[in-house]
C-alpha positions as a printed NumPy array, in Angstrom:
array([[-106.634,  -59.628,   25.562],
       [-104.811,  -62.983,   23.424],
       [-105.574,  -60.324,   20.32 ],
       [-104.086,  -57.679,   21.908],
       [-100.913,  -59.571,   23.088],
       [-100.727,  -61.223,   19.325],
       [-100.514,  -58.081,   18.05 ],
       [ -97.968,  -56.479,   20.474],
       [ -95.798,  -60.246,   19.46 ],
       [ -96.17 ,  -59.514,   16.027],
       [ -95.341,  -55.487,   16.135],
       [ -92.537,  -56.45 ,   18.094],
       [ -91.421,  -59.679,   16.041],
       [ -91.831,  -56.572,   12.815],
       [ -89.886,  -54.068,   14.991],
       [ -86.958,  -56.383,   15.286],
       [ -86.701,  -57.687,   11.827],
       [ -86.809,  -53.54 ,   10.482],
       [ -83.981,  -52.916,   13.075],
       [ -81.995,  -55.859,   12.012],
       [ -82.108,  -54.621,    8.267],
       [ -81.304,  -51.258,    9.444],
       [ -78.279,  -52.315,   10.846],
       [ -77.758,  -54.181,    7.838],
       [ -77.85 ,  -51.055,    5.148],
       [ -76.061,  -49.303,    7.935],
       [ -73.23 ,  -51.538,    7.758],
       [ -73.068,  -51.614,    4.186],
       [ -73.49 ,  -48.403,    3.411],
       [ -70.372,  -47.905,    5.808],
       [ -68.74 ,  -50.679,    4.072],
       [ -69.355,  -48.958,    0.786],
       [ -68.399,  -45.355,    2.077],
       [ -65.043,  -47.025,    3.088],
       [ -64.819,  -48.615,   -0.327],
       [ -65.48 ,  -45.279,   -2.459],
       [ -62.825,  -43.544,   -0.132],
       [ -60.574,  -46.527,   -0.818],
       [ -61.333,  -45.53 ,   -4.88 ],
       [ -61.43 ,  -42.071,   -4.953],
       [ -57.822,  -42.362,   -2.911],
       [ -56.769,  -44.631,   -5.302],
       [ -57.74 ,  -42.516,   -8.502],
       [ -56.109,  -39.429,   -7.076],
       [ -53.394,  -41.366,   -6.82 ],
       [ -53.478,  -43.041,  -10.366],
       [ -53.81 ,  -39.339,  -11.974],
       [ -51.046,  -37.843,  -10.165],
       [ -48.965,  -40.404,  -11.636],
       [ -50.458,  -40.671,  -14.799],
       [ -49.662,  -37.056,  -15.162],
       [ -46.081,  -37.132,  -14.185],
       [ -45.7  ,  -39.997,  -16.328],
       [ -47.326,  -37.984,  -19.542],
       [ -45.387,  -34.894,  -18.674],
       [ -42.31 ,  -36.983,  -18.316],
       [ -43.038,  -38.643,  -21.673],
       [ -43.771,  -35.284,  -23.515],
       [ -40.339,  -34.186,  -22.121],
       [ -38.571,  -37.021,  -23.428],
       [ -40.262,  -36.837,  -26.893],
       [ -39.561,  -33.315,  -27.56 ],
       [ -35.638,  -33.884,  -25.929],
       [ -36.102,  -36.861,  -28.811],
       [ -37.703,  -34.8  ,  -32.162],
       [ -34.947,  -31.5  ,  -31.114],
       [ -32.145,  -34.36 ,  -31.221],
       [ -33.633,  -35.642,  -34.548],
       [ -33.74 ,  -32.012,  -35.765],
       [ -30.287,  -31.472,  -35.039],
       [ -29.099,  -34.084,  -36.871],
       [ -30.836,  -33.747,  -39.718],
       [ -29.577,  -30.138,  -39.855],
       [ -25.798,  -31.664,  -39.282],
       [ -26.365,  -34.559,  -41.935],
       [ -27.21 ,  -32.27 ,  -44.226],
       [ -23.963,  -30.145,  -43.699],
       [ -21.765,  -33.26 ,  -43.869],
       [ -23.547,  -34.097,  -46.823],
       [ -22.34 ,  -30.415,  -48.506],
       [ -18.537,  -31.535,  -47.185],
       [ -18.733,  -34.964,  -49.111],
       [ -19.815,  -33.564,  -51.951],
       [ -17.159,  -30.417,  -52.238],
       [ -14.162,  -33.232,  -51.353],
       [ -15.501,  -34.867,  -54.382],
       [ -15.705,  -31.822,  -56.773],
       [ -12.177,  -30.82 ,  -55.615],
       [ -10.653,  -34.086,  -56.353],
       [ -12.113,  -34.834,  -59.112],
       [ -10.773,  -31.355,  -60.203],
       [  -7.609,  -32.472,  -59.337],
       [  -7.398,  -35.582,  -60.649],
       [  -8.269,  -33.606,  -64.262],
       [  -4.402,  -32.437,  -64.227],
       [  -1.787,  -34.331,  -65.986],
       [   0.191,  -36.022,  -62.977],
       [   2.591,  -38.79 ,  -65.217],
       [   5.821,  -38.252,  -63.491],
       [   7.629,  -41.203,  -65.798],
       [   8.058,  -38.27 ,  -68.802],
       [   9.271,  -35.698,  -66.701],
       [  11.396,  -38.408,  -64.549],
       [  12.625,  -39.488,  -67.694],
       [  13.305,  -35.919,  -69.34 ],
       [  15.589,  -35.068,  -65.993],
       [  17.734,  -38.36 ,  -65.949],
       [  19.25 ,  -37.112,  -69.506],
       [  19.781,  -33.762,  -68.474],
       [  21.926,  -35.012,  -65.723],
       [  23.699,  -37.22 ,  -67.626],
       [  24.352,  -34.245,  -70.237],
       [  25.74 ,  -32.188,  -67.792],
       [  27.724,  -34.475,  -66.497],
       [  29.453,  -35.354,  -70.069],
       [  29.588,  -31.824,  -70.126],
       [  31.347,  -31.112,  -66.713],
       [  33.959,  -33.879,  -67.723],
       [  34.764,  -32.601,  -70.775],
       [  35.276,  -29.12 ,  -69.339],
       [  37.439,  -30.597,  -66.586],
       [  39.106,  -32.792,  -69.151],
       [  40.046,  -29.274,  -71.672],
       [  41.461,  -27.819,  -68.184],
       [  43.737,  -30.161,  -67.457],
       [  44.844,  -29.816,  -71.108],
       [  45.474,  -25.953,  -70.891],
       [  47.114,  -26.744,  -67.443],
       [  49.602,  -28.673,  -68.66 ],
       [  50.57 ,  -26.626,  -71.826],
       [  50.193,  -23.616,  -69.392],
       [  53.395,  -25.602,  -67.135],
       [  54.809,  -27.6  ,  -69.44 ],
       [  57.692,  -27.23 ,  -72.584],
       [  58.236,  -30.488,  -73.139],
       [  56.253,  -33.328,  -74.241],
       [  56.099,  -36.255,  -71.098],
       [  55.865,  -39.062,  -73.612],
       [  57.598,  -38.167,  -76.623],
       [  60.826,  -35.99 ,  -74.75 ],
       [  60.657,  -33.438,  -77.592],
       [  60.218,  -29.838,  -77.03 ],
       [  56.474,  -27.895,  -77.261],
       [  56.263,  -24.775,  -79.59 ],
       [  55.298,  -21.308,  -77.754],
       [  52.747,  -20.886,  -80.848],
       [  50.971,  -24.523,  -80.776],
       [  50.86 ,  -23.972,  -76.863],
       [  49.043,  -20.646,  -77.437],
       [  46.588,  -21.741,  -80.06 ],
       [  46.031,  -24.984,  -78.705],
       [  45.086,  -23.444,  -75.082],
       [  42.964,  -20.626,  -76.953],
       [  41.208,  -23.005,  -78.633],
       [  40.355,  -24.813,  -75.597],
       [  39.146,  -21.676,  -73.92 ],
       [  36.813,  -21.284,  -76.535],
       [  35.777,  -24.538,  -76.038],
       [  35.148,  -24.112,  -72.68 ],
       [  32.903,  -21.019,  -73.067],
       [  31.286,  -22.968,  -75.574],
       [  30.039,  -26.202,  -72.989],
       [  30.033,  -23.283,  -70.25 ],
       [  27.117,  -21.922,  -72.449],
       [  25.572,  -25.416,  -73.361],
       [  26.006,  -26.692,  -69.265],
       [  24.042,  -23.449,  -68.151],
       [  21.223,  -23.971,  -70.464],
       [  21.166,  -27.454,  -69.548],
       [  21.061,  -26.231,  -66.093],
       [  18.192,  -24.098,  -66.897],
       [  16.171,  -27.297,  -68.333],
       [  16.672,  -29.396,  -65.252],
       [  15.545,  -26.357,  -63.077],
       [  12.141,  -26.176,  -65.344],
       [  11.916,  -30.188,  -64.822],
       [  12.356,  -30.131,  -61.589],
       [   9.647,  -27.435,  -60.691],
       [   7.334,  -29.387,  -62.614],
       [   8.002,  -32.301,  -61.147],
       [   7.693,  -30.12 ,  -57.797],
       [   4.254,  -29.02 ,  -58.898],
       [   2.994,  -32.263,  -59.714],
       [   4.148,  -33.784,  -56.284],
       [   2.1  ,  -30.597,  -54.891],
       [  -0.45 ,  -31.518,  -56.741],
       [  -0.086,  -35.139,  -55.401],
       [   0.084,  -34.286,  -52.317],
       [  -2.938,  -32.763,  -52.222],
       [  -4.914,  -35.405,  -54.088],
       [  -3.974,  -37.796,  -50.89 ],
       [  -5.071,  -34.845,  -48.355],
       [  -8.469,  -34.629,  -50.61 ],
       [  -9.023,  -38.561,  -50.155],
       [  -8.102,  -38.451,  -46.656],
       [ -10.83 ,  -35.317,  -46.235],
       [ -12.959,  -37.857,  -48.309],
       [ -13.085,  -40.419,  -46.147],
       [ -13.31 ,  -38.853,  -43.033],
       [ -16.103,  -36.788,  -44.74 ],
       [ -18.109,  -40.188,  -45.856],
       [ -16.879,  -41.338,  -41.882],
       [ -18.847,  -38.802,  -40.439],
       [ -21.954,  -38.555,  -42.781],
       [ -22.34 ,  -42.369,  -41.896],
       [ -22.19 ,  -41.901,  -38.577],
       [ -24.52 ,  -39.061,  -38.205],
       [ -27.009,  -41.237,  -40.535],
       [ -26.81 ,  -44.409,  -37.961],
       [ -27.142,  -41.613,  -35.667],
       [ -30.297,  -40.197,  -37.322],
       [ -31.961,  -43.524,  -37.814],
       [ -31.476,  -44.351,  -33.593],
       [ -32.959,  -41.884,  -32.999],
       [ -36.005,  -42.305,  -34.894],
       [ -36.603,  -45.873,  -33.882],
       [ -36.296,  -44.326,  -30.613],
       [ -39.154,  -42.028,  -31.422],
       [ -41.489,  -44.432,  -32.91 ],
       [ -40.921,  -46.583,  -30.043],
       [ -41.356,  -44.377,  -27.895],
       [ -44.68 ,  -43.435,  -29.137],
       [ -46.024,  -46.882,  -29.764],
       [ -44.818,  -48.678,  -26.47 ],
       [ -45.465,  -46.25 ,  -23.409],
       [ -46.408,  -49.506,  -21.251],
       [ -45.884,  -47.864,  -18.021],
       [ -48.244,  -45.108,  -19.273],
       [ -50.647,  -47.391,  -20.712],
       [ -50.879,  -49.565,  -17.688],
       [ -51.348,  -46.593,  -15.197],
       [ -54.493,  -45.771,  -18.119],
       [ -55.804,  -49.438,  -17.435],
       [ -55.425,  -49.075,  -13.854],
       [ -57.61 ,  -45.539,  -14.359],
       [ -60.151,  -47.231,  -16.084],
       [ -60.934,  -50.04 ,  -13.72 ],
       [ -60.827,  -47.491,  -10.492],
       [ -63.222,  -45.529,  -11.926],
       [ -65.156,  -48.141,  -13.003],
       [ -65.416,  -49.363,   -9.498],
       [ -66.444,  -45.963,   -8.324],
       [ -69.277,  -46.319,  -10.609],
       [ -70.51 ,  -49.104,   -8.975],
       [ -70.062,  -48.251,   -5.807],
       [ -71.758,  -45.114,   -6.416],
       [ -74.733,  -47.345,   -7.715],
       [ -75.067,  -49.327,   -4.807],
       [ -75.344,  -46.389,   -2.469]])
């Protein structure tokens, strides 16, 4: 009978102890299950954004490379303009543009007309006074019909003669001043061609700085993704856990 009741002590001593580490494992497999459902949340969560973030980040690098494409295409265009400014003013600049001869040339035609225009006025005063007057103003005496005459024909003919002269003179400073015309046009243009210049070399700078943002932007870009790269840590270490957990089922 002691036996008997030793053993029914012991089985139930045994019974107790089983049930207490079945409760155990029960509770921590429940405590795991929780965990892994806290995990695979988690990781769901993690790769949703991780996937917005990549898509987002392809987005943004192909917005990035068609920007850099555009501007090469543009750089190289404003690199075209900068060179045909140069060829046409260096063109240009081939001409002879010395004013000083020309300048020169037209200041003594001016004055030779004008010694010509005073003499002519000068000759008809002379034939308008023998042409009105018989009698000499200074000297009282009486002027011949015949000296009157040949003195005011000879005048005429020396009036037809600067008339002549002034009109070819008139000719010459015409010619001068249509090359000096010319030349200003030519001028002119030069400073329009410098001013193209510049603003040409203005905007092929600016599209390089341009350019070269850009591409730091790019290689930035690329190498420092830290909110993707962190979300990839964060990836890592979930599913790390979940491979524990899965373990210690």
């Amino acid at each position: 009978v002691i036996e008997d009741l030793l053993d029914i002590q012991i089985f139930s001593a045994m019974s107790t102890v089983v049930k207490n580490r079945l409760q155990v494992n029960r509770e921590g497999l429940e405590k795991n299950r929780i965990q892994l459902t806290s995990k695979e949340e988690n990781k769901t969560y993690i790769e949703k954004t991780l996937a917005s973030l990549r898509a987002n980040s392809e987005e943004k690098l192909k917005e990035l490379q068609a920007k850099k494409e555009g501007l090469e295409l543009d750089l190289k265009s404003a690199e075209v303009g900068v060179s045909n400014h140069k060829a046409l003013l260096n063109k240009a600049m081939e001409e002879d543009l010395d004013l000083t001869p020309l300048k020169s040339k037209h200041s003594k035609l001016i004055g030779f007309k004008a010694k010509m225009e005073g003499n002519i006025e000068r000759i008809q005063k002379d034939n308008t006074f023998f042409e009105t007057n018989d009698t000499c103003p200074t000297c009282r005496q009486g002027i011949l019909d015949s000296f009157k005459k040949e003195t005011i024909e000879t005048n005429k003919k020396k009036i037809e003669e600067l008339d002549g002269g002034l009109n070819k003179v008139s000719e010459q400073i015409d010619s001068v001043l249509s090359e000096i015309e010319k030349i200003d046009e030519v001028l002119t243009k030069i400073n329009e061609l410098k001013m193209g210049l510049s603003s040409a070399k203005s905007s092929y700078n600016n599209l390089a700085n341009n350019l070269r943002q850009v591409v730091e932007q790019i290689e930035s870009f690329v190498g420092s993704d830290k909110t993707t790269q962190e979300s990839e840590r964060q990836l890592e270490t979930v599913q790390h856990d979940i491979s524990t957990l899965q373990k210690e089922k």
